[in-house]
Every structure is written in C-alpha cells, then in structure tokens.
Amino acid sequence: LPGSLARSAVAFTTLLALGCTIPDQPIAPSGEQVVVHAILDPGSRVQLVLVERARTGDRNAVACGQSGSGIGGADVSITTPSGVVMRGVEDTTHLLFGCLERLYRVPLDAYGMSLTPGGTYGLRVRTPSGQEVTGSTTIPDASLTVPEPPAEPFSFLRDTLRLQWIGARGAAGYEVRVDSHAGLELSTAYFVSDSR
Amino acid sequence: VSTSVCAPRTLLLFAYLIVANAASRPACAQATEFRAPRLTADGNGIAALRAFATIDVGRESVAQVLQRIAAQAGLNLTFDPTLPGIQRQVVIPTVRRAVAATLLLTLDGTPLAIEIGHDARLIVVASSLPRDTAVVVTGRVEDTLGRPLMGAIVRVAGMETVVHSTVSGRFMARPPRPGRSVIRVHLLGYFDAERTVTLAMGDSVDLLFRLRPNPLRLDAVRTEETSARRARFEDRPSVGTLSLGGAEIRSTPRFIEADVMRAVQLLPGVSARNDYSATLNVRGGESDQNLVLLDGYPIYNPFHLGGLFSTFIAPTVGEVTLLSGGFPAPYGGRLSSVLDVHSADEERPGMHGTADVSLLSTAVSLSSVIGEGAGSWMIAGRRTYADAVADFVKSNAFPYHFSDAQAHFTHRLPGGAQLAVTAYSGLDLLATDIGTRDENHFDWGNEVVGTTVSKTFADHPTLAGMPLGERVAIEQRLSTSQFHTSLTTGLSSLSLHSGVRDMRAAGFITSYTTTHDRTLGYDAATVRTSYATSAPVAAVLFDSVSQHTSVGSLFYDDLWRVAPTLLLQVGGRLDYTGGRGSAGFSPRLSLKYFVTPDLAITAATGRYVQPIHSLGREDVPLRLFDFWIASDSALPVSHAWHYVLGAERRITPARTLRVEGFYKRYSDLLDANLLAEPGVPGDEFVVESGRSYGFDVLLQQLEVGRFSGWAAYTYALSTRTQVDGTQFFPGQDRRHDLNLVGNWRWPRYTVAARFGLATGTPYTAVLGDYTRRHYDPITQTLTDGNAPDKQFLTGSRNGERMPLTQRLDVSVTRNAHVRGVAVSPYFSIVNLYYARNAIAYSFDYRTSPPARTDVPGFPILPSFGVNIAW
C-alpha cells in the first residue's frame, strides 16, 4: 500500500475500534431504598401505611407486578398532636394484583382517638434493617364532600358539571374526582386553593 | 493662470459661491496665488469628480447646468456669470457618467474651461486667449468608425504639458510659439497619430485624428487587497469573534444538507448538547443565552424539527459572525453570545440562482443586482418532502414537514442612503386528520420582518456648525419578530399555545476620526410573551402566562486607536426592563495590543443582562423548542460578567492561531422549578448563580491552496449553585471538545471531513423506581390507580457523566459545469465508522442486576443530493 493510504487505513481502523461501545450493559444495584405510602383519612377509623422497597436492582427488591417488594416486620407508628403514639399492625394477607403487600393498619379505635382537622400528626417507620423514615402532615380543616350524583345521565363529553364546596383554611389544594356508577374513575381534577 | 480665491475682481469675479460640504471652510481665505490644473476626464483623481451620477438637465444655460451639477454631486464650484459663453444654452443627455465627464461635456464647444484649485475647488475660467497673442490648435479624436475617443493624450512639441481629449473627443492646445508644430495623439489600445502644422501669430487650426485600433497584450497583473479577516485583526479588538463565510458553511460536511448552526457548532467555545441538537452552548452558557440575529433583527427559535436543523437556508447566508464572549456595547440582551447572520448580497450582474436538492428538502434561491450597483435582491424558499414521499406509500403516513421562505432586498435611495429589507417566515407542521373532529394539529414557526436605512456622510460633516468627524454613519432599524407554537390534540382534549412577539426599533450614529470610532445608539422593544395550556376533558390545570413588557437600552461605544500597537474599545450600556421596572448599567471594555504586526494580546470584560428567558430545561437532552418568558416582578433579570484574555497570531496570511481563556460569573439565572404548583403563577423558576471558565484554541487555515479547515479545541468547566448552596454541573457542561474540520479541493472533486471528539455531559442517575399509590377515599384502600404511576429515585443532580462521544462525517462533491451552470452532486456519510454515541440512558430496575440502555446518537447516515448554481 502507498504510505498515505496505509496511514489512512490505520487511522480508520483505530477510529472504528474506538467507536465500538456496548449499548446495553448491566449496572450495579444501588442500595436499598425504603418507600412509605401513607395517608390520613379523617373519614376512616383505620389508617393505612404501606412500606416497601423501591426497585433498585437489588435481588431482595425484585418487583412483584407493578409493585416493589414489601417490608415486613417494620415498626410503624403515628403520633397524634396530643402525643399519643398509635402503632400499626401488619396485615400479612393483603394482596394487590396477586402480590403480597406489607400493609400496616393503624386502628384509631384501639387508642380511642379520632383525627382532628387542623392537627399535625407524625409518622415514623423503622425497618428491621434499621432504616428509619419519619414525616409529618397537617390535616386540612375541611370535611369530605360527596355531592349527590346527577339525576339524569351525564356524559363528560357533552355535559358540564358544576361543583361548589366550602373552602378549608390552610388547604393547599383540592382533589375532585368524578366516578361513574360502575365505580370507574372518569376524571380527577386538582385545584389550587384559590381556583375553585 | 494666477488668481486669488476670494479677492473680488482681481482676475475672476465670483458672483456665485456654491458650497456643498462646507464644513470648516472659511468664508474668505487669504488671497493666494496658484497655478491651477485643468479638469480632465478622469477627474484629476478627485473622488467626487470620478463618482458616477445621472445628472438630470434639459435645455438650460451653461450656468444653470453647472449649478445643478454642483448641487447634485456635492461640488464646490465657482464661476463668474459674466464670463463669455456662460449663458449659452446647452442640452446634456441624461446618461449616467462620471461627474468630471459631465462637466467637460457641458463646456464642450464653449470658450470656457474648468480649473481645479489647490483645495479641490473648481473654477470656471475663459479658456481662450486673444487670437492675436497666441496660436491655437483645436481638434477632435475619433476611432475609425467616427466615434469620439475620450482621454487621448495630445502632445504638442515644445509644450511642457499635455492636454486630453474630452468626452466628445475635442481638445485644444496652444503651441508655445508660432511656426511649425508637431501634434502627436496617443491613446492606449490605438496606434499613435501625428500631424505637423505651421501657424503664424494669431492663427488657429482644427485637426481631425482618426485612430486605428491597436489591441495590447498585457502581462498578468497580480493585485492583493487586505483580506477582511486581516482587516478585522488590525482594526478591532474582536475578542471572541469568529466569522464563517457562506462558502465555508456550505463546505463543511453536511448532515443531510448544509446547515448554519451545525457549522457554527464546530467553532471553538461552542458545543452542542448532542447529535440531534443544532442549538448552541457557548462557553458554558445555556442555549437560551444566545442572541441570534438575522441581518440585525432578533430571531427567537431558529430551529426546525426539535433543533435538528436550523431555519437558515444555506445559500442565502453571506456571512455568520459569532461573538462568543466579551462582546462590545452595541450588543446586549443575552448573557453568553451573539450569532450575527448576514444575508448574501448579490454583486454579479444578471440573474443568478441556486437549487439544493437533498434527501430531506429542496432549497431554491434567485438573486440579482438592481441597476448598475444601485442594489440587489434575493428570494429563497425551502420545503421538506418526506410527507409527500410517504404519501405515495400510505396516505398521511408521515404528516410532518417544514418550510422556509426568505427575501432580502437592498437599494440605494436618493441622497446616498441605503435601504435594506429582510423578511423570513418558517413553519413546522405536524397534522393528522382521520376525517373526523379527531384531528391533531401541531405547528410552530418564526416570522421576521425588518428594515434598515443607513447613510454615510463623508467629507467632515457638521451638525449646527459642530464638526462630527471625518465621516459619520447613521443607521436605523425597525423590525418585528415572532415565534409561535400551537398544539391541539383530538377533540381539543389538550391545547397549548405559546408565543413571543418582539417589535423593535434600534439605531446608532457613528463618528469616524483618525483615532476614534464613537458610536451612540439605542435599542427599544416591546415584547409580548404568552403560554397557555388547557386540558378541558382531563380538567387538569397548567400554568398560563401572558406578559407584555418593554425593554430598552442606550449604549455608547468608543473604539480608540491609542497607538499603532494598541486598540482600546470602551463603552457601556444602560438597560431598562419595563416588566420589572429595573435599570442597570453594564460597562464594556476590550483591548488589543500588538506585540508584533502578526501577534496580538487581547482582553475583554463586561457585564451582560438578559431580561428574556426560556422555560426549557437544559438538563433535558432533547427539546422541541423554547417557550419564552420575560422578567417581571417575580422573575429577576439574569446577569453575567465576562472576563476574557487571549492571544491571536497570524502565522501566515492564510493561517491563524487563536487562544482565549474565559471566566464567566452568573447571577440570577433562572432554572425550571420541578416542584412548581400547577396554576400558581410565578413559581415556574428557581434562581441560581453559577460560573463557567476554561479556554479555547483555534488553528485555522484559510483557503489559499488545496486545503482549508480548522482545528478547534475547548476546555470548559461550568457549575451552578442553588439557593441552598448545592452545586451541580449544568446539563451542557462538557469538559473537552475537539473538532477537526478539513476541506480538500481538486479540480473535479472536493472532499470535506469533520471529526469530533468530546467528553460526556452530565446526567442525573436513576437509582431505582417505585409505583406511586393513590388513596381511594371511597373504598379506603391504596391502589395503583387506572394506570401505574412510576416514580424514580434519583442520585444527585447531574452527578454522573455520559461517556466520550466521537463522530467522523465525510462528504464528497463532484465539481462539474454544464453549459455554464455549476452542477455539484454530493454524497455524504454522517458517522462514517458508526461510533455508537449515547445521548441519554434509560434504566430498567425490573431485573436483577438492573440494566442501563443507551439512547443512541446518529447511526451511520448516508445521504446524497445535488447543488446547482448559475
């Protein structure tokens, strides 16, 4: 080969080698991450706390269906504004889409307590491996409103639904959900406090 | 002839004094004697006399015609209205010719002549002496067809001077003494002619010289003019300034077709986010910090197809100038850079055009000059046709196209002013219609219309008696520029409308003297921005913003040639932002010190403000376009300080090396607030500060031989700091960026290649995911809702880096001519050796171990097309 052509061939081959990368590759799992789903519902006598691992590639956190893997044996407690600590009881029978979930139920009746609108409640979750998650929230000073369903058939493509409710002090926003008679969620709207 | 310039009735009487451009000329100069030369057809080298003009005169007296010529051509002409023959009626055909020729034509056949005083003043004098005191030889020079020959040199033996024939071929000479005289006529391109006459005292003779053609073969003459680049190097500090000509842009390897923005991406200091983006990140800045100008008018989103192509039609571009930092006071409104795109001005007579046919689109342009250099025009259009091609296979299979139309027009106005008009319209359209109301319609595009009037006043103009300099240039611009986007999905379930409209007036006046170029200017605009989204069916709230604000600036800039080795450009800009009611002063300073004529040290500093921002997130690797929003009571004006230090070396007239280091400090940068509450105005942004520093190197070889090209390397480091003190690398932060661009020309083929090698940009790693549960207050259960809502757990912001990227693009062009038309088919390959570059990652945590998959950059992408130019 002439010198220049040989040099070009070497350069091209080098570039070709440099260009070879692997598009898909396994990566190391990240550490265990605890996810806590919890809500305070003043309309319910049992408060729910779901504790699970996020999917991080860890063999212990392989998902079941859409969910992560639940964490059993956790210490779950809700602290009332008056300082009463209500402990959650693990429900080992709860299935969601065929997957066992680690749901903790906090029975208010067992402590003779009710959730007070305007009150600030604390949540503490401690897993068997020692990870601890804490949080707090203030219940808006509002009551649940469930309007009567319309008397006539309602089509969301055609009809307009007008709703009104009493504003709650301290509420950041409202969620309005419209369900069909069959229980199918048709629409969920989120409103900020001054846009109702 | 001896005379005095203002003593009345000494030798000449001045009944009229017609003065134009009379700056700094005394009303009556001290009487001096001079020996005045006669006016010749070439204007005796005086610019005003050599200039071409169309003098519009009918049948008038010589005096009236002279006055008209003086007024129209701006001459200082003096004559005595009592001179014999000056009231004679003459007819001057309305033809465009040199002013000197018109003057001589006016006096042709009269006993008058024009002499030129030592101060370039023109004086009309009686041309003949009494017949009893001299001998006179008159005559006419013509070619063999009888056409008058102007400029022939008539030499009379014994005379110390020569005379020239006028436009009508006439001449008059006075032999020094009676007797035998030899008259020789010489004119380039003709054989000499000679006649001998014998005249007694007071005699005159009228001769006819008919010259035979004698074509001359001259040796080749090589002339060199200072190149524009060299002139820029010598005349201005030009810190951070780089230019690409239209030919250079079109000769870089193309991604399907030549693209201005993709060519600019290859310059030092500039980096691209990834293969799919034609946007610019200049010296660590965000992509909305670049002021893009089309003939001086701002254009807000000059991209098609999510930034894959720029809106500029390559054949319409004459030159692109990038100011990557430390730019002077006339530029403002953005923090990082200015990209000044100038339309090509046609200079060749006749109609010319180009047609660029590629796999993607066809672009056609037509251009021509107007009159004899009175102006030019150019129109161009481009449209993609992937949609039309796909329609052959299946109707509405690829319902997307984009198109551009551009026009550029320049014309010289009466009085020497220059008018320029530029109009651009571009549209991207994605529309699917399945025959019902279920239509998806998505369009976006730019419209720009602007006009500029400019005029230069030469010869020491004055204002109310105050001298303004040796020359003054005035320019006034008016423009409107808007970018809009509109998205409507089926049954109007989602609609999005956004836009920015900029109506602007700007102008400046520059005074040029030997040591200073002083510019005073302004820039005032009203900017309307709007952003509105609604989803009535889903009843989900989005932010909606509508703003109408005004921005204005006053600036002063002084380019001071302190010494032959030192240029200093100092100025400042007073910026006002109406929406926020704030004003601030931004000083600018740059200098260039010539260590040798070919080596200069440069430095610049300045403060820059940006009152218009983009809603786009720099962390997102692919952005369709930017939504613009103006500073107001809730959104601060962003600021930056630039510090630039560099050196520029002209290694040879065609080879340049430039190194510049930069440090930029930002404050009040706006970043998208990921926790913004929908429907709550004013929380869309969070405020950050930051800095960028590094250096860039350019080694450029201009086209003087077979090879031209450049090597550009940039080292940059950028960080941003959140309000809580957390630092992170912004998405555009790229540590090393190398671009090698080469162009090899042979008579039949041109080969262009570009190799890019760059370290990766940062990204935020995904460490895991989970499904967000929704609480149903009716059933009092936690569910996955109707559709699983996957949430990601992420690492620190931009805490990881993408790997090295590289790419080799090559194109080969066949240079051919068919009946005077340049036909250049080309074949190009992007990513010739298929480097698998990743622009982003997707993560899958459903398996153990988890997998990370590349979102790939360009694959091997061959394309071909043809450029036709005539």
PDB file of N, CA and C in Angstrom, chain B residues 776-818:
ATOM      1  N   ASP B 776     -57.865   5.752  47.710  1.00  0.00           N
ATOM      2  CA  ASP B 776     -59.256   5.891  47.296  1.00  0.00           C
ATOM      3  C   ASP B 776     -60.103   6.115  48.541  1.00  0.00           C
ATOM      4  N   PRO B 777     -60.615   7.330  48.736  1.00  0.00           N
ATOM      5  CA  PRO B 777     -61.361   7.602  49.972  1.00  0.00           C
ATOM      6  C   PRO B 777     -62.711   6.877  50.010  1.00  0.00           C
ATOM      7  N   ILE B 778     -63.176   6.406  48.863  1.00  0.00           N
ATOM      8  CA  ILE B 778     -64.458   5.701  48.852  1.00  0.00           C
ATOM      9  C   ILE B 778     -64.273   4.280  49.400  1.00  0.00           C
ATOM     10  N   THR B 779     -63.276   3.589  48.831  1.00  0.00           N
ATOM     11  CA  THR B 779     -63.047   2.209  49.273  1.00  0.00           C
ATOM     12  C   THR B 779     -62.042   2.135  50.414  1.00  0.00           C
ATOM     13  N   GLN B 780     -61.424   3.247  50.688  1.00  0.00           N
ATOM     14  CA  GLN B 780     -60.423   3.345  51.750  1.00  0.00           C
ATOM     15  C   GLN B 780     -59.311   2.307  51.557  1.00  0.00           C
ATOM     16  N   THR B 781     -58.776   2.327  50.334  1.00  0.00           N
ATOM     17  CA  THR B 781     -57.663   1.433  50.001  1.00  0.00           C
ATOM     18  C   THR B 781     -56.577   2.216  49.263  1.00  0.00           C
ATOM     19  N   LEU B 782     -55.376   1.668  49.288  1.00  0.00           N
ATOM     20  CA  LEU B 782     -54.277   2.210  48.465  1.00  0.00           C
ATOM     21  C   LEU B 782     -54.217   1.390  47.183  1.00  0.00           C
ATOM     22  N   THR B 783     -54.321   2.054  46.051  1.00  0.00           N
ATOM     23  CA  THR B 783     -54.356   1.341  44.770  1.00  0.00           C
ATOM     24  C   THR B 783     -53.291   1.909  43.837  1.00  0.00           C
ATOM     25  N   ASP B 784     -53.152   1.245  42.708  1.00  0.00           N
ATOM     26  CA  ASP B 784     -52.250   1.751  41.672  1.00  0.00           C
ATOM     27  C   ASP B 784     -52.956   2.717  40.725  1.00  0.00           C
ATOM     28  N   GLY B 785     -54.249   2.979  40.966  1.00  0.00           N
ATOM     29  CA  GLY B 785     -54.985   3.858  40.065  1.00  0.00           C
ATOM     30  C   GLY B 785     -55.249   3.186  38.740  1.00  0.00           C
ATOM     31  N   ASN B 786     -55.757   3.963  37.793  1.00  0.00           N
ATOM     32  CA  ASN B 786     -56.070   3.395  36.482  1.00  0.00           C
ATOM     33  C   ASN B 786     -54.810   3.018  35.713  1.00  0.00           C
ATOM     34  N   ALA B 787     -53.756   3.791  35.886  1.00  0.00           N
ATOM     35  CA  ALA B 787     -52.505   3.496  35.197  1.00  0.00           C
ATOM     36  C   ALA B 787     -51.392   3.631  36.214  1.00  0.00           C
ATOM     37  N   PRO B 788     -50.489   2.660  36.251  1.00  0.00           N
ATOM     38  CA  PRO B 788     -49.394   2.750  37.219  1.00  0.00           C
ATOM     39  C   PRO B 788     -48.604   4.052  37.031  1.00  0.00           C
ATOM     40  N   ASP B 789     -48.337   4.685  38.130  1.00  0.00           N
ATOM     41  CA  ASP B 789     -47.631   5.970  38.118  1.00  0.00           C
ATOM     42  C   ASP B 789     -46.216   5.719  38.622  1.00  0.00           C
ATOM     43  N   LYS B 790     -45.311   5.504  37.674  1.00  0.00           N
ATOM     44  CA  LYS B 790     -43.941   5.149  38.063  1.00  0.00           C
ATOM     45  C   LYS B 790     -43.175   6.398  38.512  1.00  0.00           C
ATOM     46  N   GLN B 791     -42.544   6.286  39.633  1.00  0.00           N
ATOM     47  CA  GLN B 791     -41.730   7.372  40.175  1.00  0.00           C
ATOM     48  C   GLN B 791     -40.273   6.906  40.241  1.00  0.00           C
ATOM     49  N   PHE B 792     -39.376   7.844  40.031  1.00  0.00           N
ATOM     50  CA  PHE B 792     -37.963   7.481  40.013  1.00  0.00           C
ATOM     51  C   PHE B 792     -37.252   8.011  41.251  1.00  0.00           C
ATOM     52  N   LEU B 793     -36.327   7.210  41.697  1.00  0.00           N
ATOM     53  CA  LEU B 793     -35.413   7.674  42.742  1.00  0.00           C
ATOM     54  C   LEU B 793     -34.120   8.047  42.042  1.00  0.00           C
ATOM     55  N   THR B 794     -33.675   9.251  42.245  1.00  0.00           N
ATOM     56  CA  THR B 794     -32.515   9.722  41.508  1.00  0.00           C
ATOM     57  C   THR B 794     -31.354  10.022  42.437  1.00  0.00           C
ATOM     58  N   GLY B 795     -30.170  10.025  41.828  1.00  0.00           N
ATOM     59  CA  GLY B 795     -28.978  10.417  42.563  1.00  0.00           C
ATOM     60  C   GLY B 795     -28.865  11.930  42.573  1.00  0.00           C
ATOM     61  N   SER B 796     -27.704  12.425  42.929  1.00  0.00           N
ATOM     62  CA  SER B 796     -27.519  13.874  42.956  1.00  0.00           C
ATOM     63  C   SER B 796     -27.657  14.426  41.537  1.00  0.00           C
ATOM     64  N   ARG B 797     -28.099  15.653  41.457  1.00  0.00           N
ATOM     65  CA  ARG B 797     -28.378  16.250  40.152  1.00  0.00           C
ATOM     66  C   ARG B 797     -27.119  16.288  39.288  1.00  0.00           C
ATOM     67  N   ASN B 798     -27.231  15.694  38.116  1.00  0.00           N
ATOM     68  CA  ASN B 798     -26.131  15.664  37.147  1.00  0.00           C
ATOM     69  C   ASN B 798     -24.836  15.161  37.768  1.00  0.00           C
ATOM     70  N   GLY B 799     -24.994  14.175  38.646  1.00  0.00           N
ATOM     71  CA  GLY B 799     -23.833  13.639  39.340  1.00  0.00           C
ATOM     72  C   GLY B 799     -23.036  12.629  38.534  1.00  0.00           C
ATOM     73  N   GLU B 800     -23.560  12.196  37.401  1.00  0.00           N
ATOM     74  CA  GLU B 800     -22.857  11.223  36.569  1.00  0.00           C
ATOM     75  C   GLU B 800     -22.541  11.847  35.214  1.00  0.00           C
ATOM     76  N   ARG B 801     -21.656  11.184  34.471  1.00  0.00           N
ATOM     77  CA  ARG B 801     -21.262  11.706  33.151  1.00  0.00           C
ATOM     78  C   ARG B 801     -21.554  10.689  32.067  1.00  0.00           C
ATOM     79  N   MET B 802     -22.030  11.177  30.937  1.00  0.00           N
ATOM     80  CA  MET B 802     -22.144  10.335  29.761  1.00  0.00           C
ATOM     81  C   MET B 802     -20.722  10.032  29.260  1.00  0.00           C
ATOM     82  N   PRO B 803     -20.557   8.941  28.515  1.00  0.00           N
ATOM     83  CA  PRO B 803     -19.211   8.608  28.046  1.00  0.00           C
ATOM     84  C   PRO B 803     -18.760   9.528  26.905  1.00  0.00           C
ATOM     85  N   LEU B 804     -17.514   9.351  26.541  1.00  0.00           N
ATOM     86  CA  LEU B 804     -16.921  10.091  25.420  1.00  0.00           C
ATOM     87  C   LEU B 804     -17.752   9.889  24.149  1.00  0.00           C
ATOM     88  N   THR B 805     -17.898  10.940  23.380  1.00  0.00           N
ATOM     89  CA  THR B 805     -18.569  10.799  22.080  1.00  0.00           C
ATOM     90  C   THR B 805     -17.592  11.174  20.979  1.00  0.00           C
ATOM     91  N   GLN B 806     -17.813  10.605  19.826  1.00  0.00           N
ATOM     92  CA  GLN B 806     -16.933  10.869  18.689  1.00  0.00           C
ATOM     93  C   GLN B 806     -17.723  10.626  17.412  1.00  0.00           C
ATOM     94  N   ARG B 807     -17.284  11.257  16.359  1.00  0.00           N
ATOM     95  CA  ARG B 807     -18.011  11.083  15.097  1.00  0.00           C
ATOM     96  C   ARG B 807     -17.143  11.570  13.964  1.00  0.00           C
ATOM     97  N   LEU B 808     -17.160  10.836  12.882  1.00  0.00           N
ATOM     98  CA  LEU B 808     -16.470  11.269  11.668  1.00  0.00           C
ATOM     99  C   LEU B 808     -17.506  11.396  10.564  1.00  0.00           C
ATOM    100  N   ASP B 809     -17.607  12.578  10.004  1.00  0.00           N
ATOM    101  CA  ASP B 809     -18.512  12.825   8.885  1.00  0.00           C
ATOM    102  C   ASP B 809     -17.676  13.154   7.656  1.00  0.00           C
ATOM    103  N   VAL B 810     -18.064  12.618   6.538  1.00  0.00           N
ATOM    104  CA  VAL B 810     -17.309  12.847   5.302  1.00  0.00           C
ATOM    105  C   VAL B 810     -18.289  13.126   4.172  1.00  0.00           C
ATOM    106  N   SER B 811     -17.934  14.041   3.319  1.00  0.00           N
ATOM    107  CA  SER B 811     -18.743  14.251   2.115  1.00  0.00           C
ATOM    108  C   SER B 811     -17.818  14.459   0.913  1.00  0.00           C
ATOM    109  N   VAL B 812     -18.263  13.977  -0.208  1.00  0.00           N
ATOM    110  CA  VAL B 812     -17.516  14.109  -1.458  1.00  0.00           C
ATOM    111  C   VAL B 812     -18.416  14.812  -2.469  1.00  0.00           C
ATOM    112  N   THR B 813     -17.879  15.844  -3.077  1.00  0.00           N
ATOM    113  CA  THR B 813     -18.649  16.618  -4.041  1.00  0.00           C
ATOM    114  C   THR B 813     -17.946  16.592  -5.392  1.00  0.00           C
ATOM    115  N   ARG B 814     -18.674  16.327  -6.420  1.00  0.00           N
ATOM    116  CA  ARG B 814     -18.149  16.362  -7.785  1.00  0.00           C
ATOM    117  C   ARG B 814     -18.363  17.768  -8.328  1.00  0.00           C
ATOM    118  N   ASN B 815     -17.282  18.414  -8.743  1.00  0.00           N
ATOM    119  CA  ASN B 815     -17.391  19.775  -9.264  1.00  0.00           C
ATOM    120  C   ASN B 815     -17.525  19.707 -10.779  1.00  0.00           C
ATOM    121  N   ALA B 816     -18.657  20.058 -11.292  1.00  0.00           N
ATOM    122  CA  ALA B 816     -18.870  19.969 -12.735  1.00  0.00           C
ATOM    123  C   ALA B 816     -19.618  21.209 -13.215  1.00  0.00           C
ATOM    124  N   HIS B 817     -19.450  21.489 -14.485  1.00  0.00           N
ATOM    125  CA  HIS B 817     -20.161  22.594 -15.113  1.00  0.00           C
ATOM    126  C   HIS B 817     -20.861  22.087 -16.365  1.00  0.00           C
ATOM    127  N   VAL B 818     -22.093  22.434 -16.498  1.00  0.00           N
ATOM    128  CA  VAL B 818     -22.862  22.051 -17.675  1.00  0.00           C
ATOM    129  C   VAL B 818     -23.418  23.328 -18.286  1.00  0.00           C
TER     130      VAL B 818
END
